[in-house]
Amino acid sequence: EASIQTIRKSISETENALNENNNRKKKLSDSIAVFNTKISEINNVVGKQLFAKSVSADDVRYGRINIDEIINTVRDYANKVDKINAERTAECDNIKNSLKEKEEQCEYLKKGLAILEGNYKRGYDLLAKFYADKGIDEEPKMLYQFLDIEKKNAKRWQQPIESMLGAARFNFIVEPEYFQDVFNLLKTSKLSGVSLINSCMFNTDKPCQKDSVCSLITFSNKYAERYIKNRFGDVIAVDKFSTELDPSKRYLCGDGTTSFKGSVTPYSKKVNLYIGADARQETCEKLTEEIQKDKDKMLKLKSLINRGTTLKESLSIFLSKLMAFDKNCNIVFCDKLKR
């Protein structure tokens, strides 16, 4: 009878061990199933294929992969999700700052002003204060505000002309009586790159060469007109560059190529267009399109960041369960299954 009791006890212990082991295996299978559902989500949020294939519960059960490997993998990619989320948050912040600048720039354009940055903006503010202190009821003016290009020529010549003028478009123009005071103000302020057209010097009209780019431009200020004609009156407008052009003369080509006394620049970087109300409107419309694209991109990034945050939280919970499972069940794999 004692032997029967011993056998019954042994059978009972074995049954309990088997039941416990089956429960552990079920929990493991469930955990692995959860992990497999996360694989595509991780790859999707992170934006690259981090896991090549799913993990089978049998891989763990029969020693083909250790549960510690899964724990380390989950921890590693939870950290990667964190890192990518941080990068996306930084990118989102940059877009947000850029959006603010572009929206301010649009407001400038709507008021008929160019986009002013850095020292140009500081110079504008200085002159505005100078006028206010003098009781002059007007805003500071720059060269581009006194120029226009006829519509029939704008499509072909707007970009080449503005590229040729470059930063000169933002030269300030003041009446001769204020020139010396403004000159001293800008000199004292040490604003690098900010220029002032010498309205005292250009007191007579200078005839332009035939077919000069000046014939494509209209003027609403005599100092602006005299400056342009004095500086660019000998630049001849031609459709395209040719080696037959006179190397002793200056040319502006319709494709943006410049040939200034033998020195040829085949390409001119495209610039924002500010000469004429139509050009400023066009620049404003392009900027508005950029703003909308930036907003769409930021919304997409925010969505990815939110998904990444949710994923990280679920991975952390899953990781905690895996670690607890590994700690509590290690004896089942190492001991009881051997029986």
Short mmCIF file of C-alpha atoms in Angstrom, two decimals:
data_model
loop_
_atom_site.label_atom_id
_atom_site.label_comp_id
_atom_site.label_asym_id
_atom_site.label_seq_id
_atom_site.Cartn_x
_atom_site.Cartn_y
_atom_site.Cartn_z
CA GLU A 1 0.00 0.00 0.00
CA ALA A 2 2.89 2.32 0.78
CA SER A 3 4.26 1.68 -2.69
CA ILE A 4 0.86 2.50 -4.24
CA GLN A 5 0.72 5.79 -2.32
CA THR A 6 4.22 6.66 -3.51
CA ILE A 7 3.26 5.91 -7.12
CA ARG A 8 0.05 7.96 -6.82
CA LYS A 9 2.01 10.87 -5.37
CA SER A 10 4.55 10.65 -8.18
CA ILE A 11 1.75 10.53 -10.78
CA SER A 12 0.08 13.55 -9.17
CA GLU A 13 3.34 15.53 -9.15
CA THR A 14 3.96 14.61 -12.77
CA GLU A 15 0.43 15.66 -13.78
CA ASN A 16 0.86 18.97 -11.93
CA ALA A 17 4.21 19.53 -13.59
CA LEU A 18 2.73 18.76 -17.02
CA ASN A 19 -0.22 21.10 -16.40
CA GLU A 20 2.10 23.84 -15.21
CA ASN A 21 4.33 23.30 -18.20
CA ASN A 22 1.33 23.43 -20.57
CA ASN A 23 0.20 26.69 -18.98
CA ARG A 24 3.70 28.09 -19.38
CA LYS A 25 3.84 26.99 -23.01
CA LYS A 26 0.44 28.62 -23.68
CA LYS A 27 1.61 31.88 -22.11
CA LEU A 28 4.78 31.71 -24.14
CA SER A 29 2.82 31.05 -27.34
CA ASP A 30 0.53 33.98 -26.56
CA SER A 31 3.51 36.24 -25.87
CA ILE A 32 5.23 35.23 -29.10
CA ALA A 33 1.96 35.80 -31.00
CA VAL A 34 1.82 39.33 -29.57
CA PHE A 35 5.43 39.91 -30.56
CA ASN A 36 4.74 38.75 -34.12
CA THR A 37 1.89 41.26 -34.44
CA LYS A 38 4.35 43.99 -33.44
CA ILE A 39 6.91 43.14 -36.11
CA SER A 40 5.07 44.78 -39.03
CA GLU A 41 4.10 47.72 -36.83
CA ILE A 42 7.72 48.28 -35.75
CA ASN A 43 8.94 48.07 -39.34
CA ASN A 44 6.20 50.47 -40.45
CA VAL A 45 6.84 53.10 -37.77
CA VAL A 46 10.62 52.93 -37.95
CA GLY A 47 10.51 53.06 -41.73
CA LYS A 48 12.80 50.14 -42.44
CA GLN A 49 12.79 46.36 -42.28
CA LEU A 50 14.10 45.65 -38.78
CA PHE A 51 12.80 42.09 -38.55
CA ALA A 52 13.06 39.78 -41.52
CA LYS A 53 10.65 37.11 -40.24
CA SER A 54 8.34 36.20 -37.39
CA VAL A 55 9.48 34.23 -34.36
CA SER A 56 7.83 30.89 -33.71
CA ALA A 57 6.90 29.80 -30.19
CA ASP A 58 8.39 26.43 -31.09
CA ASP A 59 11.74 28.16 -31.74
CA VAL A 60 11.84 29.07 -28.07
CA ARG A 61 10.24 25.86 -26.84
CA TYR A 62 12.76 23.61 -28.56
CA GLY A 63 15.82 25.76 -28.01
CA ARG A 64 16.22 27.09 -31.57
CA ILE A 65 16.11 30.61 -30.14
CA ASN A 66 16.53 31.74 -26.57
CA ILE A 67 13.89 33.94 -25.00
CA ASP A 68 16.71 36.23 -23.85
CA GLU A 69 17.43 36.90 -27.51
CA ILE A 70 13.86 38.07 -28.01
CA ILE A 71 14.06 40.25 -24.89
CA ASN A 72 17.29 41.87 -26.11
CA THR A 73 15.85 42.36 -29.61
CA VAL A 74 12.68 43.99 -28.30
CA ARG A 75 14.70 46.23 -25.98
CA ASP A 76 17.05 47.19 -28.81
CA TYR A 77 14.27 48.19 -31.18
CA ALA A 78 12.25 49.92 -28.48
CA ASN A 79 15.34 52.12 -28.08
CA LYS A 80 15.52 52.60 -31.85
CA VAL A 81 11.87 53.67 -31.94
CA ASP A 82 12.77 56.19 -29.21
CA LYS A 83 15.71 57.50 -31.22
CA ILE A 84 13.72 57.84 -34.45
CA ASN A 85 10.91 59.55 -32.57
CA ALA A 86 13.44 62.07 -31.20
CA GLU A 87 14.77 62.71 -34.73
CA ARG A 88 11.27 63.19 -36.08
CA THR A 89 10.39 65.55 -33.23
CA ALA A 90 13.49 67.65 -34.02
CA GLU A 91 12.53 67.69 -37.73
CA CYS A 92 8.99 68.71 -36.78
CA ASP A 93 10.35 71.61 -34.68
CA ASN A 94 12.52 72.77 -37.59
CA ILE A 95 9.53 72.73 -39.96
CA LYS A 96 7.48 74.64 -37.39
CA ASN A 97 10.15 77.37 -37.19
CA SER A 98 10.44 77.45 -40.98
CA LEU A 99 6.66 77.76 -41.29
CA LYS A 100 6.63 80.78 -39.01
CA GLU A 101 9.30 82.48 -41.15
CA LYS A 102 7.53 81.68 -44.42
CA GLU A 103 4.20 82.94 -43.13
CA GLU A 104 5.88 86.20 -42.07
CA GLN A 105 7.50 86.41 -45.50
CA CYS A 106 4.09 86.01 -47.16
CA GLU A 107 2.82 88.94 -45.12
CA TYR A 108 5.73 91.06 -46.40
CA LEU A 109 4.93 90.10 -50.00
CA LYS A 110 1.24 90.91 -49.58
CA LYS A 111 2.28 94.40 -48.46
CA GLY A 112 4.38 94.79 -51.61
CA LEU A 113 7.67 94.19 -49.81
CA ALA A 114 10.43 91.71 -50.52
CA ILE A 115 11.43 89.02 -48.06
CA LEU A 116 13.98 90.73 -45.85
CA GLU A 117 16.33 88.75 -43.64
CA GLY A 118 19.42 89.37 -41.56
CA ASN A 119 21.15 92.71 -42.11
CA TYR A 120 18.67 93.78 -44.78
CA LYS A 121 15.89 93.57 -42.20
CA ARG A 122 18.03 95.39 -39.62
CA GLY A 123 18.86 98.09 -42.17
CA TYR A 124 15.18 98.49 -43.01
CA ASP A 125 14.31 98.87 -39.32
CA LEU A 126 17.09 101.45 -38.85
CA LEU A 127 15.84 103.55 -41.76
CA ALA A 128 12.24 103.26 -40.56
CA LYS A 129 13.33 104.66 -37.18
CA PHE A 130 15.36 107.38 -38.93
CA TYR A 131 12.30 108.47 -40.90
CA ALA A 132 10.11 108.37 -37.80
CA ASP A 133 12.61 110.51 -35.85
CA LYS A 134 12.73 112.99 -38.73
CA GLY A 135 8.93 113.08 -38.94
CA ILE A 136 9.00 111.70 -42.48
CA ASP A 137 5.75 109.91 -43.22
CA GLU A 138 7.00 107.12 -45.47
CA GLU A 139 8.59 103.69 -45.37
CA PRO A 140 12.19 102.93 -46.42
CA LYS A 141 12.40 102.02 -50.09
CA MET A 142 14.67 99.66 -51.98
CA LEU A 143 15.61 99.56 -55.65
CA TYR A 144 13.27 96.71 -56.62
CA GLN A 145 10.24 98.75 -55.51
CA PHE A 146 10.89 101.33 -58.24
CA LEU A 147 11.36 98.82 -61.09
CA ASP A 148 8.98 96.79 -63.21
CA ILE A 149 9.19 94.54 -66.26
CA GLU A 150 6.50 94.73 -68.91
CA LYS A 151 4.25 91.68 -69.03
CA LYS A 152 5.21 90.93 -72.65
CA ASN A 153 8.87 90.62 -71.53
CA ALA A 154 8.39 89.22 -68.02
CA LYS A 155 8.04 85.53 -68.90
CA ARG A 156 11.32 85.51 -70.81
CA TRP A 157 13.35 88.12 -68.96
CA GLN A 158 12.12 88.40 -65.35
CA GLN A 159 14.35 85.66 -63.92
CA PRO A 160 17.52 86.56 -65.91
CA ILE A 161 17.22 90.27 -65.01
CA GLU A 162 16.60 89.66 -61.31
CA SER A 163 19.45 87.12 -61.20
CA MET A 164 21.76 89.67 -62.83
CA LEU A 165 20.76 92.42 -60.39
CA GLY A 166 21.06 90.05 -57.44
CA ALA A 167 21.57 91.80 -54.10
CA ALA A 168 21.51 95.19 -55.82
CA ARG A 169 17.71 94.87 -55.83
CA PHE A 170 17.82 95.54 -52.10
CA ASN A 171 19.93 98.70 -52.26
CA PHE A 172 18.22 101.48 -50.33
CA ILE A 173 17.24 104.69 -52.11
CA VAL A 174 16.81 107.97 -50.23
CA GLU A 175 16.48 111.56 -51.35
CA PRO A 176 19.83 113.36 -51.76
CA GLU A 177 19.11 115.60 -48.75
CA TYR A 178 19.06 112.51 -46.47
CA PHE A 179 21.84 110.57 -48.16
CA GLN A 180 24.73 111.67 -45.90
CA ASP A 181 22.77 111.08 -42.68
CA VAL A 182 21.67 107.61 -43.77
CA PHE A 183 25.17 106.82 -45.01
CA ASN A 184 26.59 107.71 -41.57
CA LEU A 185 23.84 105.70 -39.84
CA LEU A 186 24.58 102.55 -41.85
CA LYS A 187 28.33 102.99 -41.49
CA THR A 188 28.06 103.33 -37.70
CA SER A 189 25.77 100.32 -37.50
CA LYS A 190 28.32 98.14 -39.36
CA LEU A 191 25.67 96.19 -41.26
CA SER A 192 27.72 94.11 -43.68
CA GLY A 193 26.25 93.79 -47.17
CA VAL A 194 23.73 96.61 -46.83
CA SER A 195 24.14 99.16 -49.65
CA LEU A 196 22.81 102.62 -50.37
CA ILE A 197 22.43 104.06 -53.88
CA ASN A 198 24.29 107.35 -54.16
CA SER A 199 21.40 109.57 -55.18
CA CYS A 200 23.72 112.60 -55.05
CA MET A 201 25.93 111.23 -57.82
CA PHE A 202 23.28 110.21 -60.34
CA ASN A 203 21.91 113.65 -61.18
CA THR A 204 21.82 113.29 -64.97
CA ASP A 205 20.29 110.73 -67.31
CA LYS A 206 22.72 108.48 -69.16
CA PRO A 207 21.69 107.13 -72.56
CA CYS A 208 21.50 103.34 -72.84
CA GLN A 209 23.07 101.24 -75.53
CA LYS A 210 20.73 99.90 -78.21
CA ASP A 211 19.02 96.62 -77.18
CA SER A 212 20.15 97.12 -73.59
CA VAL A 213 18.35 95.25 -70.78
CA CYS A 214 17.30 98.72 -69.61
CA SER A 215 14.81 98.81 -72.48
CA LEU A 216 13.01 95.87 -70.83
CA ILE A 217 12.63 97.67 -67.50
CA THR A 218 10.27 100.49 -66.53
CA PHE A 219 11.04 102.92 -63.70
CA SER A 220 9.05 104.91 -61.17
CA ASN A 221 11.97 106.74 -59.54
CA LYS A 222 14.59 108.87 -61.26
CA TYR A 223 17.44 107.74 -58.98
CA ALA A 224 16.58 104.09 -59.56
CA GLU A 225 16.47 104.72 -63.31
CA ARG A 226 19.78 106.59 -63.35
CA TYR A 227 21.46 103.90 -61.23
CA ILE A 228 20.30 101.02 -63.47
CA LYS A 229 21.19 102.85 -66.69
CA ASN A 230 24.58 103.85 -65.33
CA ARG A 231 25.45 100.35 -64.14
CA PHE A 232 23.70 98.12 -66.69
CA GLY A 233 23.05 100.45 -69.63
CA ASP A 234 25.71 98.70 -71.72
CA VAL A 235 24.40 95.16 -71.03
CA ILE A 236 22.84 93.91 -74.27
CA ALA A 237 19.89 91.52 -74.15
CA VAL A 238 20.24 88.52 -76.50
CA ASP A 239 18.16 85.35 -76.77
CA LYS A 240 21.00 82.88 -76.25
CA PHE A 241 24.74 82.72 -75.88
CA SER A 242 26.97 82.34 -78.91
CA THR A 243 30.75 82.26 -79.33
CA GLU A 244 30.24 84.93 -81.99
CA LEU A 245 29.25 87.54 -79.34
CA ASP A 246 31.71 90.42 -79.08
CA PRO A 247 34.01 89.55 -76.10
CA SER A 248 34.57 93.24 -75.42
CA LYS A 249 30.89 93.82 -74.59
CA ARG A 250 28.47 92.73 -71.89
CA TYR A 251 25.50 90.48 -72.59
CA LEU A 252 22.57 88.98 -70.73
CA CYS A 253 20.99 85.93 -72.37
CA GLY A 254 17.37 84.85 -72.09
CA ASP A 255 18.40 81.57 -70.42
CA GLY A 256 20.27 83.43 -67.67
CA THR A 257 23.77 83.12 -69.15
CA THR A 258 25.89 86.25 -68.74
CA SER A 259 28.87 87.22 -70.88
CA PHE A 260 30.65 90.20 -69.38
CA LYS A 261 33.62 91.25 -71.48
CA GLY A 262 34.81 87.72 -72.20
CA SER A 263 33.86 86.16 -68.86
CA VAL A 264 30.95 83.77 -69.39
CA THR A 265 28.74 82.46 -66.58
CA PRO A 266 26.65 79.64 -68.13
CA TYR A 267 24.24 79.28 -65.22
CA SER A 268 22.60 81.70 -62.81
CA LYS A 269 20.88 80.44 -59.69
CA LYS A 270 17.15 81.08 -59.69
CA VAL A 271 16.11 83.77 -57.25
CA ASN A 272 12.82 84.83 -55.72
CA LEU A 273 11.15 87.39 -57.96
CA TYR A 274 10.40 90.81 -56.46
CA ILE A 275 10.39 93.30 -59.34
CA GLY A 276 6.79 94.26 -60.04
CA ALA A 277 3.56 93.44 -58.23
CA ASP A 278 2.88 90.43 -60.46
CA ALA A 279 6.27 88.92 -59.64
CA ARG A 280 5.79 89.42 -55.90
CA GLN A 281 2.34 87.82 -56.19
CA GLU A 282 3.90 84.84 -57.99
CA THR A 283 6.56 84.50 -55.29
CA CYS A 284 3.86 84.69 -52.63
CA GLU A 285 1.86 81.93 -54.35
CA LYS A 286 4.92 79.68 -54.55
CA LEU A 287 5.65 80.35 -50.90
CA THR A 288 2.04 79.51 -50.02
CA GLU A 289 2.43 76.17 -51.81
CA GLU A 290 5.62 75.49 -49.84
CA ILE A 291 3.80 76.36 -46.61
CA GLN A 292 1.03 73.86 -47.39
CA LYS A 293 3.58 71.14 -48.21
CA ASP A 294 5.40 71.83 -44.95
CA LYS A 295 2.12 71.65 -43.02
CA ASP A 296 1.25 68.32 -44.66
CA LYS A 297 4.71 66.97 -43.88
CA MET A 298 4.45 68.11 -40.26
CA LEU A 299 1.05 66.42 -39.87
CA LYS A 300 2.51 63.19 -41.24
CA LEU A 301 5.48 63.44 -38.88
CA LYS A 302 3.21 64.09 -35.90
CA SER A 303 1.16 61.03 -36.82
CA LEU A 304 4.32 58.90 -36.98
CA ILE A 305 5.54 60.36 -33.68
CA ASN A 306 2.23 59.50 -31.98
CA ARG A 307 2.31 55.99 -33.43
CA GLY A 308 5.90 55.62 -32.31
CA THR A 309 5.02 56.76 -28.78
CA THR A 310 2.11 54.28 -28.61
CA LEU A 311 4.30 51.52 -30.00
CA LYS A 312 7.07 52.26 -27.50
CA GLU A 313 4.59 52.06 -24.63
CA SER A 314 3.17 48.74 -25.83
CA LEU A 315 6.68 47.36 -26.42
CA SER A 316 7.67 48.39 -22.88
CA ILE A 317 4.66 46.54 -21.45
CA PHE A 318 5.41 43.54 -23.65
CA LEU A 319 9.05 43.62 -22.61
CA SER A 320 8.09 43.65 -18.93
CA LYS A 321 5.87 40.59 -19.47
CA LEU A 322 8.61 38.76 -21.35
CA MET A 323 11.15 39.51 -18.64
CA ALA A 324 8.74 38.39 -15.91
CA PHE A 325 7.90 35.29 -17.92
CA ASP A 326 11.57 34.46 -18.39
CA LYS A 327 12.31 34.97 -14.70
CA ASN A 328 9.35 32.94 -13.42
CA CYS A 329 9.47 30.15 -15.97
CA ASN A 330 13.16 29.53 -16.43
CA ILE A 331 13.00 26.49 -14.12
CA VAL A 332 10.28 24.97 -16.31
CA PHE A 333 12.52 24.95 -19.36
CA CYS A 334 15.69 23.99 -17.56
CA ASP A 335 14.37 21.46 -15.09
CA LYS A 336 10.82 20.14 -15.32
CA LEU A 337 10.87 19.63 -19.10
CA LYS A 338 13.91 17.43 -18.66
CA ARG A 339 11.88 15.06 -16.52
#
